[in-house]
Tab-separated table of C-alpha atoms in Angstrom:
chain	number	residue	atom	x	y	z
A	1	UNK	CA	36.784	106.507	-1.907
A	2	UNK	CA	40.481	106.996	-1.203
A	3	UNK	CA	42.025	103.896	0.396
A	4	UNK	CA	45.656	103.742	1.508
A	5	UNK	CA	47.665	100.590	2.204
A	6	UNK	CA	50.219	101.637	4.796
A	7	UNK	CA	52.697	100.065	7.160
A	8	UNK	CA	56.066	101.402	8.246
A	9	UNK	CA	57.432	97.866	7.987
A	10	UNK	CA	58.481	96.711	4.542
A	11	UNK	CA	57.662	93.389	2.906
A	12	UNK	CA	54.204	92.967	4.442
A	13	UNK	CA	52.310	93.035	1.131
A	14	UNK	CA	51.256	96.660	0.664
A	15	UNK	CA	51.992	96.708	-3.070
A	16	UNK	CA	50.526	93.263	-3.589
A	17	UNK	CA	47.241	94.095	-1.898
A	18	UNK	CA	47.020	97.571	-3.428
A	19	UNK	CA	47.337	96.217	-6.968
A	20	UNK	CA	45.004	93.295	-6.216
A	21	UNK	CA	42.253	95.514	-4.839
A	22	UNK	CA	42.684	98.007	-7.672
A	23	UNK	CA	42.437	95.185	-10.205
A	24	UNK	CA	39.383	93.635	-8.580
A	25	UNK	CA	37.545	96.961	-8.450
A	26	UNK	CA	38.429	97.599	-12.093
A	27	UNK	CA	37.117	94.170	-13.095
A	28	UNK	CA	33.857	95.136	-11.407
A	29	UNK	CA	33.515	98.076	-13.760
A	30	UNK	CA	34.844	100.768	-11.419
A	31	UNK	CA	37.148	103.553	-12.570
A	32	UNK	CA	40.256	103.165	-10.426
A	33	UNK	CA	43.439	105.212	-10.079
A	34	UNK	CA	46.412	103.648	-8.295
A	35	UNK	CA	48.807	106.125	-6.680
A	36	UNK	CA	52.290	104.712	-6.182
A	37	UNK	CA	53.619	106.633	-3.180
A	38	UNK	CA	56.624	104.339	-2.751
A	39	UNK	CA	59.871	105.768	-4.200
A	40	UNK	CA	60.763	102.225	-5.297
A	41	UNK	CA	57.884	102.403	-7.779
A	42	UNK	CA	56.901	98.729	-7.562
A	43	UNK	CA	53.268	99.350	-8.519
A	44	UNK	CA	54.295	101.334	-11.581
A	45	UNK	CA	56.723	98.573	-12.565
A	46	UNK	CA	53.898	96.039	-12.239
A	47	UNK	CA	51.595	97.969	-14.569
A	48	UNK	CA	54.413	98.464	-17.073
A	49	UNK	CA	55.149	94.728	-17.117
A	50	UNK	CA	51.504	94.049	-17.907
A	51	UNK	CA	51.661	96.448	-20.855
A	52	UNK	CA	54.898	94.877	-22.095
A	53	UNK	CA	53.219	91.466	-22.034
A	54	UNK	CA	50.338	92.786	-24.114
A	55	UNK	CA	47.849	92.536	-21.259
A	56	UNK	CA	45.028	95.086	-20.963
A	57	UNK	CA	45.414	98.070	-18.681
A	58	UNK	CA	42.979	97.530	-15.826
A	59	UNK	CA	43.446	100.884	-14.129
A	60	UNK	CA	45.477	104.074	-14.284
A	61	UNK	CA	48.699	104.239	-12.273
A	62	UNK	CA	50.412	107.460	-11.212
A	63	UNK	CA	53.702	107.919	-9.376
A	64	UNK	CA	53.129	110.352	-6.512
A	65	UNK	CA	55.884	109.783	-3.960
A	66	UNK	CA	55.920	113.278	-2.525
A	67	UNK	CA	54.725	115.069	0.576
A	68	UNK	CA	51.950	116.901	-1.288
A	69	UNK	CA	50.029	113.663	-1.744
A	70	UNK	CA	47.253	114.833	0.585
A	71	UNK	CA	46.712	117.879	-1.606
A	72	UNK	CA	46.850	116.128	-4.981
A	73	UNK	CA	44.934	112.912	-4.261
A	74	UNK	CA	41.539	114.650	-3.842
A	75	UNK	CA	41.966	116.275	-7.254
A	76	UNK	CA	42.599	112.877	-8.839
A	77	UNK	CA	39.639	111.409	-6.953
A	78	UNK	CA	37.323	113.665	-8.921
A	79	UNK	CA	38.086	111.559	-12.003
A	80	UNK	CA	37.616	108.125	-10.453
A	81	UNK	CA	35.320	105.958	-8.379
A	82	UNK	CA	38.211	104.853	-6.180
A	83	UNK	CA	41.784	105.932	-5.534
A	84	UNK	CA	44.130	103.291	-4.115
A	85	UNK	CA	47.368	104.463	-2.485
A	86	UNK	CA	50.336	102.096	-2.333
A	87	UNK	CA	52.186	103.565	0.627
A	88	UNK	CA	55.909	103.693	1.371
A	89	UNK	CA	57.842	101.902	4.118
A	90	UNK	CA	59.969	103.823	6.594
A	91	UNK	CA	59.314	107.275	5.102
A	92	UNK	CA	57.275	108.966	7.796
A	93	UNK	CA	56.573	112.220	5.939
A	94	UNK	CA	55.072	110.398	2.952
A	95	UNK	CA	53.061	108.144	5.253
A	96	UNK	CA	51.673	111.139	7.138
A	97	UNK	CA	50.695	112.828	3.866
A	98	UNK	CA	48.968	109.624	2.728
A	99	UNK	CA	47.062	109.477	6.018
A	100	UNK	CA	45.664	112.965	5.477
A	101	UNK	CA	44.730	112.037	1.903
A	102	UNK	CA	42.913	108.800	2.745
A	103	UNK	CA	39.412	108.060	3.960
A	104	UNK	CA	40.251	104.437	4.802
A	105	UNK	CA	43.589	102.935	5.802
A	106	UNK	CA	44.353	99.229	5.620
A	107	UNK	CA	47.444	98.018	7.482
A	108	UNK	CA	48.737	94.725	6.039
A	109	UNK	CA	50.373	92.515	8.650
A	110	UNK	CA	51.796	89.030	8.399
A	111	UNK	CA	50.958	86.551	11.155
A	112	UNK	CA	54.150	86.954	13.127
A	113	UNK	CA	54.820	88.517	16.533
A	114	UNK	CA	57.354	90.905	15.005
A	115	UNK	CA	54.870	92.207	12.412
A	116	UNK	CA	52.250	92.857	15.077
A	117	UNK	CA	54.808	94.558	17.308
A	118	UNK	CA	56.181	96.675	14.445
A	119	UNK	CA	52.695	97.900	13.538
A	120	UNK	CA	52.552	99.982	16.735
A	121	UNK	CA	54.362	102.827	14.981
A	122	UNK	CA	51.733	102.896	12.238
A	123	UNK	CA	48.921	102.876	14.791
A	124	UNK	CA	50.509	105.868	16.528
A	125	UNK	CA	50.681	107.778	13.237
A	126	UNK	CA	47.019	107.037	12.562
A	127	UNK	CA	46.025	108.338	15.986
A	128	UNK	CA	47.921	111.535	15.281
A	129	UNK	CA	46.327	111.882	11.835
A	130	UNK	CA	42.868	111.557	13.371
A	131	UNK	CA	43.472	114.852	15.155
A	132	UNK	CA	43.365	116.488	11.733
A	133	UNK	CA	41.030	113.946	10.110
A	134	UNK	CA	38.571	112.706	12.779
A	135	UNK	CA	36.601	110.719	10.182
A	136	UNK	CA	39.650	108.668	9.155
A	137	UNK	CA	39.016	104.937	9.650
A	138	UNK	CA	41.686	102.255	9.793
A	139	UNK	CA	41.907	98.492	10.164
A	140	UNK	CA	44.417	95.665	9.974
A	141	UNK	CA	44.286	93.094	7.190
A	142	UNK	CA	46.002	89.754	7.798
A	143	UNK	CA	48.180	88.791	4.843
A	144	UNK	CA	49.904	85.499	3.974
A	145	UNK	CA	48.257	83.557	6.747
A	146	UNK	CA	48.983	79.833	6.899
A	147	UNK	CA	45.930	78.300	8.533
A	148	UNK	CA	47.667	75.013	9.357
A	149	UNK	CA	50.201	76.637	11.688
A	150	UNK	CA	49.729	77.686	15.299
A	151	UNK	CA	51.038	81.178	14.631
A	152	UNK	CA	48.620	81.519	11.738
A	153	UNK	CA	45.685	80.594	13.944
A	154	UNK	CA	46.825	82.969	16.692
A	155	UNK	CA	47.288	85.961	14.388
A	156	UNK	CA	43.802	87.314	14.861
A	157	UNK	CA	44.000	86.835	18.620
A	158	UNK	CA	47.201	88.907	18.712
A	159	UNK	CA	45.602	91.712	16.714
A	160	UNK	CA	42.622	91.755	19.072
A	161	UNK	CA	44.920	93.371	21.632
A	162	UNK	CA	45.609	96.292	19.280
A	163	UNK	CA	43.602	99.544	19.438
A	164	UNK	CA	42.433	99.151	15.823
A	165	UNK	CA	40.112	96.437	14.496
A	166	UNK	CA	41.078	93.749	11.981
A	167	UNK	CA	39.058	92.979	8.871
A	168	UNK	CA	37.195	89.680	8.924
A	169	UNK	CA	38.598	88.993	5.457
A	170	UNK	CA	42.172	87.739	5.270
A	171	UNK	CA	44.611	86.620	2.581
A	172	UNK	CA	45.948	83.117	2.938
A	173	UNK	CA	49.319	81.993	1.713
A	174	UNK	CA	49.287	79.798	-1.372
A	175	UNK	CA	51.751	78.198	-3.723
A	176	UNK	CA	55.173	79.761	-4.378
A	177	UNK	CA	55.465	81.977	-7.430
A	178	UNK	CA	57.689	79.610	-9.430
A	179	UNK	CA	55.146	76.797	-9.026
A	180	UNK	CA	52.335	79.052	-10.187
A	181	UNK	CA	54.356	79.999	-13.257
A	182	UNK	CA	54.912	76.352	-14.191
A	183	UNK	CA	51.321	75.340	-13.595
A	184	UNK	CA	49.503	78.364	-15.014
A	185	UNK	CA	51.901	79.551	-17.679
A	186	UNK	CA	51.568	83.182	-18.547
A	187	UNK	CA	49.911	85.156	-15.761
A	188	UNK	CA	46.970	86.941	-17.303
A	189	UNK	CA	44.808	87.887	-14.308
A	190	UNK	CA	45.782	90.652	-11.964
A	191	UNK	CA	46.171	88.344	-8.989
A	192	UNK	CA	48.527	85.939	-10.736
A	193	UNK	CA	51.257	88.535	-10.665
A	194	UNK	CA	51.434	88.248	-6.896
A	195	UNK	CA	54.044	85.831	-5.572
A	196	UNK	CA	52.836	83.609	-2.774
A	197	UNK	CA	49.150	84.550	-3.022
A	198	UNK	CA	46.178	82.458	-4.020
A	199	UNK	CA	44.813	82.688	-7.515
A	200	UNK	CA	41.880	84.978	-8.256
A	201	UNK	CA	39.417	82.081	-8.268
A	202	UNK	CA	40.668	80.615	-4.987
A	203	UNK	CA	40.537	84.014	-3.331
A	204	UNK	CA	36.907	84.338	-4.394
A	205	UNK	CA	36.058	80.915	-2.988
A	206	UNK	CA	37.808	81.772	0.277
A	207	UNK	CA	35.906	85.023	0.438
A	208	UNK	CA	39.043	86.943	1.381
A	209	UNK	CA	39.738	89.600	-1.178
A	210	UNK	CA	36.150	89.813	-2.383
A	211	UNK	CA	34.943	90.411	1.159
A	212	UNK	CA	37.566	93.101	1.638
A	213	UNK	CA	36.442	94.852	-1.538
A	214	UNK	CA	32.811	94.642	-0.463
A	215	UNK	CA	33.674	96.102	2.929
A	216	UNK	CA	35.518	99.027	1.357
A	217	UNK	CA	32.915	99.857	-1.256
A	218	UNK	CA	29.777	99.361	0.830
A	219	UNK	CA	27.322	102.245	0.928
A	220	UNK	CA	29.330	104.342	-1.512
A	221	UNK	CA	27.204	106.792	-3.529
A	222	UNK	CA	27.551	106.637	-7.319
A	223	UNK	CA	30.248	108.618	-9.050
A	224	UNK	CA	29.296	112.221	-9.630
A	225	UNK	CA	27.053	112.333	-6.560
A	226	UNK	CA	29.622	111.989	-3.827
A	227	UNK	CA	29.975	114.781	-1.330
A	228	UNK	CA	33.371	116.074	-0.286
A	229	UNK	CA	35.364	113.841	-2.637
A	230	UNK	CA	37.775	115.518	-4.999
A	231	UNK	CA	37.815	118.793	-3.092
A	232	UNK	CA	41.287	120.043	-2.214
A	233	UNK	CA	41.413	120.427	1.598
A	234	UNK	CA	42.163	123.884	2.937
A	235	UNK	CA	45.789	124.561	3.769
A	236	UNK	CA	46.508	124.006	7.436
A	237	UNK	CA	49.932	125.133	8.654
A	238	UNK	CA	49.865	122.751	11.624
A	239	UNK	CA	48.970	119.770	9.448
A	240	UNK	CA	51.783	120.693	7.066
A	241	UNK	CA	54.215	120.946	9.988
A	242	UNK	CA	53.091	117.544	11.222
A	243	UNK	CA	53.652	116.014	7.772
A	244	UNK	CA	57.119	117.468	7.295
A	245	UNK	CA	58.521	117.150	10.793
A	246	UNK	CA	56.113	115.045	12.833
A	247	UNK	CA	55.680	118.124	15.017
A	248	UNK	CA	53.891	116.931	18.147
A	249	UNK	CA	53.110	120.529	19.100
A	250	UNK	CA	50.964	120.842	15.982
A	251	UNK	CA	48.605	118.241	17.408
A	252	UNK	CA	47.763	120.526	20.310
A	253	UNK	CA	47.015	123.659	18.323
A	254	UNK	CA	43.459	124.914	18.434
A	255	UNK	CA	43.146	125.942	14.793
A	256	UNK	CA	43.038	122.502	13.194
A	257	UNK	CA	40.406	121.551	10.633
A	258	UNK	CA	37.216	123.121	11.975
A	259	UNK	CA	33.562	123.528	11.059
A	260	UNK	CA	31.704	126.790	11.551
A	261	UNK	CA	28.678	126.808	13.882
A	262	UNK	CA	26.344	129.814	13.653
A	263	UNK	CA	23.419	130.554	15.970
A	264	UNK	CA	21.248	133.530	16.870
A	265	UNK	CA	20.945	134.798	20.459
A	266	UNK	CA	19.192	137.728	22.049
A	267	UNK	CA	21.157	140.951	22.608
A	268	UNK	CA	20.842	140.483	26.371
A	269	UNK	CA	22.325	136.971	26.230
A	270	UNK	CA	25.127	138.162	23.973
A	271	UNK	CA	25.956	140.891	26.486
A	272	UNK	CA	26.070	138.407	29.377
A	273	UNK	CA	28.362	136.102	27.398
A	274	UNK	CA	30.745	138.965	26.650
A	275	UNK	CA	30.826	139.983	30.306
A	276	UNK	CA	31.703	136.445	31.416
A	277	UNK	CA	34.379	136.123	28.711
A	278	UNK	CA	35.898	139.459	29.732
A	279	UNK	CA	35.940	138.387	33.362
A	280	UNK	CA	37.811	135.179	32.461
A	281	UNK	CA	40.239	136.990	30.182
A	282	UNK	CA	39.323	134.939	27.094
A	283	UNK	CA	37.595	135.607	23.804
A	284	UNK	CA	33.908	134.848	23.350
A	285	UNK	CA	34.795	132.139	20.818
A	286	UNK	CA	37.175	130.395	23.231
A	287	UNK	CA	34.632	130.601	26.039
A	288	UNK	CA	31.890	129.051	23.917
A	289	UNK	CA	34.199	126.333	22.564
A	290	UNK	CA	35.081	125.367	26.120
A	291	UNK	CA	31.409	125.192	27.102
A	292	UNK	CA	30.585	123.012	24.095
A	293	UNK	CA	33.539	120.683	24.684
A	294	UNK	CA	32.487	120.141	28.302
A	295	UNK	CA	28.866	119.567	27.322
A	296	UNK	CA	29.720	117.275	24.402
A	297	UNK	CA	32.895	115.340	25.346
A	298	UNK	CA	34.632	113.128	22.812
A	299	UNK	CA	33.285	109.647	23.573
A	300	UNK	CA	34.633	107.839	20.533
A	301	UNK	CA	35.522	104.232	21.413
A	302	UNK	CA	39.133	103.196	21.371
A	303	UNK	CA	38.435	100.601	18.665
A	304	UNK	CA	37.201	102.827	15.887
A	305	UNK	CA	35.152	101.021	13.214
């Protein structure tokens, strides 16, 4: 599975959660590749610090902060059980490429009105990406929640007004980093590198991160038997235009990602279809697509799972 942590707002915990989830999956025996799509390279720096401290490498980390991410990620996914993308802030082209690469998108938000308000831009990008990737699923994940505060308790209620769901699991705010360093000494587990987060054991007791991992990895077929993973998607000029320029016109083009439907009809029926298409001044394909779209309208709920 390819999972991207994305939010156009910086400082919400994308890198923290991406490395935590990658580490947890690796500790469960999964082969994980972390793609650092942030030009700042924080995830790569984190893995290098672990190596410098003599700590074991939990997963592979690759810097891939370029607009071809959606083309290269599927190739890397062939070598792993999971690919985790640490997305960039405020770089729309990279974010759009990551959206077309991912199967799941998690949007970290802190429990503050500004964070919820600022996430609207990310939600809009996801809606646009679903034109090209209808199967793309996305959800919010509450990060650094302080349960003893009113704003912390109201965070989930605020997200309920958004068009995307929020994961049941959430990350609660713990002790400051300097206190953890004094109390725990050298950080040896993947989660101890995260300032302001709970330790690995406390997260497990709270059910937060473990529940998030279980939700992401549920019903995943074993490696080597997955269908459609690791296959480079076909080039789509309108998708590429959307990535580079955010071209709204590309969203309305008819030749997006499509699936071929073949059926046999009698010669007489074929002749009648051609006559009707000619009378309307359209091609047979366009006529039939219109009939199918009217017969089978898109009834996806606003709150996608």
